[in-house]
């Protein structure tokens, strides 16, 4: 089969890869769409995602949709449209029984965090365990379904924040995750949603989704203590400081955007004096199922997708996805 394979920094190749054969309890899926995630960008442009270095050929991709090709059990018919929960959970720890996404020694599709690397799905076929498969409801297109994983990340952040219904919400950063987070906050009943970014392009896309206000950082500043909840999606320390100033006393900040390794410079004095809760968010648990339901009934999420490119233009697709001014979510069509 064909696959897109990262061999190192800015070394992405379309090449032949062994077609996997499903074993008992596994299903083979023919992949239709793969979304380019921030971690994929790091693996390609830098050869590493934080501490996780590409040390062997890596097929990226965990934002996926496709159709069943072969289910040895016969449960899923060929052609059944599906998406995935891309995690393989690790070892349960006391106190974390209901939080498998936090168990140590887990794995994730398209990740160099394990050795050998956990191969992703930017390929013609992917074999996964049956428990990772999610059958799509009627009417949900494969293209929109490729947003399931990043939307689940956004929904997990909202859940970690304690929900947004009836609340004034600040979404910091309007890249793909920020856009999905803003759209999810609107869909889940936020009273008011304000989106920020340093570029005008992302803010235009946020306005198209229906946010109430946008703020271009560097030209404007969110009002102090004007928000109940901040959903921080950029992973930039200065943006977290902005959120600390913007949320009300006893407000909540959900840190959805990933941070780089090592110490981070943050202004924490105000966080302490205002008794703000800064809550970490890591991937998601079962929000993947909520994401599918939301995608099936709300077509505004299509607006997050700005580019659809064939696999033979993958290098161009990765370059486009890195340009925040021009792109939201970039999808790659994978030979289906």
XYZ file of C-alpha atoms in Angstrom:
336
model
C 0.000 0.000 0.000
C 0.970 3.655 -0.255
C 1.801 5.708 2.814
C 3.124 9.129 3.741
C 6.242 8.599 5.849
C 8.332 11.081 7.848
C 12.001 10.090 7.941
C 13.272 13.185 9.746
C 13.162 16.957 9.680
C 11.404 18.138 6.482
C 11.773 14.679 4.985
C 8.296 13.433 4.042
C 7.979 10.765 1.381
C 5.183 8.950 -0.381
C 6.328 5.342 -0.447
C 5.272 1.724 -0.484
C 4.523 0.296 2.961
C 3.525 -3.202 3.992
C -0.259 -3.658 3.862
C -1.318 -4.721 7.382
C -3.377 -7.846 7.983
C -5.965 -7.736 10.773
C -5.793 -10.347 13.525
C -8.503 -11.429 15.945
C -10.116 -8.387 17.529
C -8.780 -6.049 14.827
C -10.313 -4.276 11.831
C -8.681 -2.988 8.652
C -9.922 0.372 7.425
C -9.365 2.030 4.064
C -8.502 5.609 5.000
C -10.284 8.420 3.197
C -9.183 11.619 4.959
C -6.393 12.590 7.324
C -6.250 15.940 9.094
C -2.878 17.583 9.753
C -2.470 18.162 13.486
C 0.004 20.364 15.334
C 1.985 17.305 16.397
C 2.217 16.180 12.757
C 3.580 19.621 11.863
C 6.237 19.376 14.575
C 7.296 15.898 13.465
C 7.665 17.075 9.861
C 9.049 20.593 10.229
C 11.312 19.910 13.244
C 11.811 16.150 13.279
C 10.428 16.019 16.813
C 7.342 16.875 18.840
C 8.718 18.194 22.110
C 10.812 15.396 23.620
C 9.535 12.825 21.108
C 12.100 12.550 18.307
C 11.540 10.763 15.000
C 14.142 7.979 15.278
C 12.658 5.648 12.670
C 10.255 6.040 9.741
C 6.932 7.366 11.058
C 3.542 7.396 9.341
C 1.802 10.452 10.834
C -1.893 11.044 11.315
C -4.525 10.488 13.987
C -7.358 12.737 12.679
C -8.858 10.135 10.398
C -11.930 8.766 8.675
C -12.509 5.935 6.262
C -14.490 2.807 5.467
C -14.163 -0.730 6.769
C -12.119 -2.905 4.422
C -11.928 -6.152 6.391
C -13.344 -7.234 9.744
C -12.417 -10.885 10.405
C -15.237 -11.138 12.962
C -17.819 -10.221 10.351
C -19.388 -7.649 12.684
C -18.643 -4.647 10.464
C -19.507 -4.933 6.799
C -17.074 -3.723 4.155
C -17.807 -0.095 3.281
C -19.067 0.846 6.745
C -18.049 4.507 7.345
C -15.982 4.969 10.497
C -13.677 7.198 12.462
C -11.424 6.395 15.423
C -10.515 6.917 19.027
C -6.756 6.990 18.350
C -5.529 6.051 21.837
C -4.349 2.726 23.188
C -4.644 3.046 26.944
C -1.801 2.076 29.269
C -1.711 0.776 32.834
C -4.507 1.750 35.210
C -3.381 3.633 38.306
C -5.221 4.055 41.641
C -7.479 7.087 41.504
C -7.464 7.162 37.699
C -9.869 4.324 37.039
C -12.284 6.589 35.125
C -9.538 8.531 33.342
C -7.850 6.050 30.996
C -6.400 8.837 28.826
C -4.132 9.667 31.781
C -2.881 6.133 32.388
C 0.898 5.842 31.881
C 2.441 3.740 29.117
C -0.354 4.401 26.627
C 0.081 5.005 22.913
C -1.442 7.227 20.228
C -1.688 6.826 16.493
C 1.088 8.625 14.619
C 3.334 9.184 17.621
C 7.085 8.918 18.222
C 6.475 8.741 21.992
C 6.909 4.958 21.833
C 9.697 2.751 20.500
C 8.973 1.301 18.054
C 6.894 4.305 17.007
C 3.112 3.969 16.903
C 2.301 4.329 13.221
C -0.518 6.636 12.185
C -3.097 6.554 9.448
C -1.867 8.700 6.557
C -1.826 5.576 4.424
C -4.167 3.575 2.242
C -5.039 1.168 5.040
C -4.860 1.116 8.821
C -5.404 -1.791 11.204
C -6.723 -0.982 14.683
C -8.407 -2.842 17.511
C -12.201 -3.026 17.325
C -12.523 -0.828 20.416
C -10.914 2.098 18.581
C -13.541 2.055 15.819
C -16.508 4.431 15.884
C -19.224 3.823 13.273
C -20.531 7.058 11.775
C -24.215 7.960 11.916
C -26.121 8.284 8.676
C -25.586 11.643 7.034
C -22.185 12.424 8.556
C -19.703 12.740 5.695
C -16.268 11.181 5.856
C -14.750 14.604 5.292
C -16.424 16.227 8.284
C -15.839 13.091 10.356
C -12.089 13.686 10.048
C -12.646 16.512 12.556
C -13.738 14.062 15.261
C -10.412 13.788 17.074
C -9.596 17.516 17.303
C -13.211 18.341 18.193
C -12.988 15.778 20.999
C -9.928 17.673 22.274
C -11.978 20.878 22.284
C -14.928 19.233 24.034
C -12.642 17.739 26.665
C -11.304 21.209 27.415
C -14.845 22.516 27.808
C -15.699 19.633 30.135
C -12.544 20.170 32.191
C -13.592 23.823 32.538
C -16.896 22.699 34.012
C -18.982 23.517 30.944
C -19.844 26.783 29.221
C -23.643 26.963 29.172
C -24.766 30.484 29.983
C -21.188 31.676 30.510
C -19.015 34.408 28.995
C -16.221 32.534 27.241
C -12.846 33.711 25.958
C -11.139 31.436 23.416
C -7.446 32.307 23.217
C -6.021 31.405 19.818
C -8.063 30.788 16.662
C -6.070 28.078 14.968
C -7.855 24.807 14.135
C -8.270 23.755 17.788
C -9.346 27.262 18.779
C -11.905 27.376 15.970
C -13.316 24.000 16.948
C -13.375 25.075 20.584
C -15.229 28.287 19.748
C -17.754 26.422 17.593
C -18.257 23.820 20.312
C -18.754 26.525 22.955
C -21.435 28.135 20.772
C -23.119 24.775 20.194
C -23.077 24.012 23.920
C -24.891 27.165 24.925
C -22.263 29.735 25.879
C -23.873 33.120 26.480
C -21.074 34.960 24.703
C -17.942 33.751 22.897
C -14.958 35.990 22.150
C -12.035 34.676 20.079
C -8.506 36.083 19.996
C -5.547 35.708 17.665
C -2.536 37.656 16.451
C -3.532 37.187 12.774
C -6.584 38.484 10.944
C -7.128 35.306 8.895
C -7.999 33.103 11.895
C -10.261 35.833 13.266
C -12.157 35.989 9.963
C -12.741 32.249 10.240
C -13.881 32.642 13.863
C -16.396 35.300 12.826
C -17.711 32.995 10.097
C -18.452 30.430 12.813
C -20.622 32.971 14.615
C -18.541 34.111 17.590
C -19.859 37.281 19.183
C -16.570 39.209 19.277
C -12.997 38.900 18.022
C -9.866 40.535 19.403
C -6.623 40.905 17.465
C -3.835 40.617 20.007
C -1.245 43.370 19.581
C -3.929 45.847 18.581
C -6.546 45.142 21.254
C -6.659 43.584 24.705
C -9.515 41.629 26.295
C -11.244 43.561 29.054
C -10.120 42.673 32.564
C -12.369 40.319 34.537
C -14.892 40.185 31.679
C -15.115 36.399 31.271
C -16.235 33.449 33.366
C -14.125 30.919 31.478
C -11.037 31.105 29.281
C -10.252 28.233 26.931
C -6.576 28.729 26.100
C -5.738 27.061 22.782
C -2.426 28.594 21.719
C -0.002 27.194 24.295
C 1.790 30.559 24.368
C 2.747 31.866 27.860
C 1.779 35.460 27.003
C -1.678 34.219 26.012
C -2.083 32.484 29.361
C -1.169 35.758 31.079
C -3.854 37.484 28.997
C -6.373 34.865 30.133
C -5.390 35.384 33.782
C -6.134 39.089 33.465
C -9.321 38.561 31.450
C -11.214 36.039 33.592
C -13.182 37.175 36.589
C -12.242 36.445 40.183
C -12.667 32.734 40.897
C -12.831 32.176 37.136
C -11.485 29.122 35.322
C -8.823 28.721 32.644
C -8.698 25.410 30.771
C -5.268 24.955 29.207
C -6.033 23.125 25.964
C -3.015 24.307 23.951
C 0.096 22.181 24.455
C 3.167 23.768 26.005
C 6.793 23.149 25.174
C 8.957 21.145 27.520
C 10.723 22.928 30.378
C 9.956 25.933 32.543
C 7.458 28.522 31.300
C 7.379 32.249 32.216
C 3.941 33.026 33.650
C 2.573 35.912 35.706
C 1.016 33.914 38.543
C 0.587 36.601 41.200
C -2.770 37.692 39.757
C -3.883 34.099 39.376
C -3.302 33.645 43.104
C -4.902 36.896 44.247
C -8.005 36.294 42.076
C -8.224 32.593 43.046
C -8.315 31.595 39.405
C -8.210 27.883 38.656
C -5.779 26.915 35.878
C -6.715 23.415 34.734
C -4.644 21.219 32.459
C -6.278 19.355 29.566
C -4.721 16.329 27.887
C -6.276 14.835 24.775
C -9.693 13.413 25.748
C -11.513 10.461 27.237
C -14.884 9.541 25.697
C -15.618 12.979 24.244
C -14.971 11.345 20.874
C -18.552 10.040 20.955
C -19.933 13.478 21.817
C -17.870 14.921 18.961
C -19.447 12.536 16.453
C -22.947 13.449 17.625
C -22.182 17.159 17.369
C -20.625 16.867 13.916
C -23.638 14.932 12.685
C -26.092 17.701 13.580
C -24.132 20.931 13.070
C -22.724 21.775 9.646
C -20.950 24.928 10.864
C -17.903 22.728 11.560
C -17.319 22.434 7.816
C -16.158 26.068 7.957
C -13.090 25.019 9.970
C -11.819 23.076 6.939
C -10.000 25.475 4.622
C -7.960 23.141 2.391
C -8.419 19.666 0.919
C -5.302 18.368 -0.821
C -4.361 15.037 -2.421
C -1.690 12.823 -0.906
C 0.711 13.505 -3.767
C 0.748 17.158 -2.604
C 1.465 16.257 1.017
C 4.578 18.436 1.341
C 2.591 21.431 0.120
C -0.230 20.480 2.494
C 2.137 20.463 5.477
C 3.529 23.855 4.436
C 0.015 25.254 4.089
C -1.041 23.916 7.485
C 1.893 25.721 9.104
C 0.707 29.094 7.751
C -1.855 30.216 10.329
C -2.849 33.272 8.326
C -4.120 31.297 5.352
C -5.242 27.950 6.776
C -7.573 26.478 9.324
C -7.793 22.704 9.213
C -5.979 21.128 6.265
C -7.213 17.693 5.178
C -5.291 15.229 3.029
C -7.171 12.855 0.710
C -5.522 9.457 1.083
C -5.946 7.512 -2.164
C -9.458 6.265 -1.333
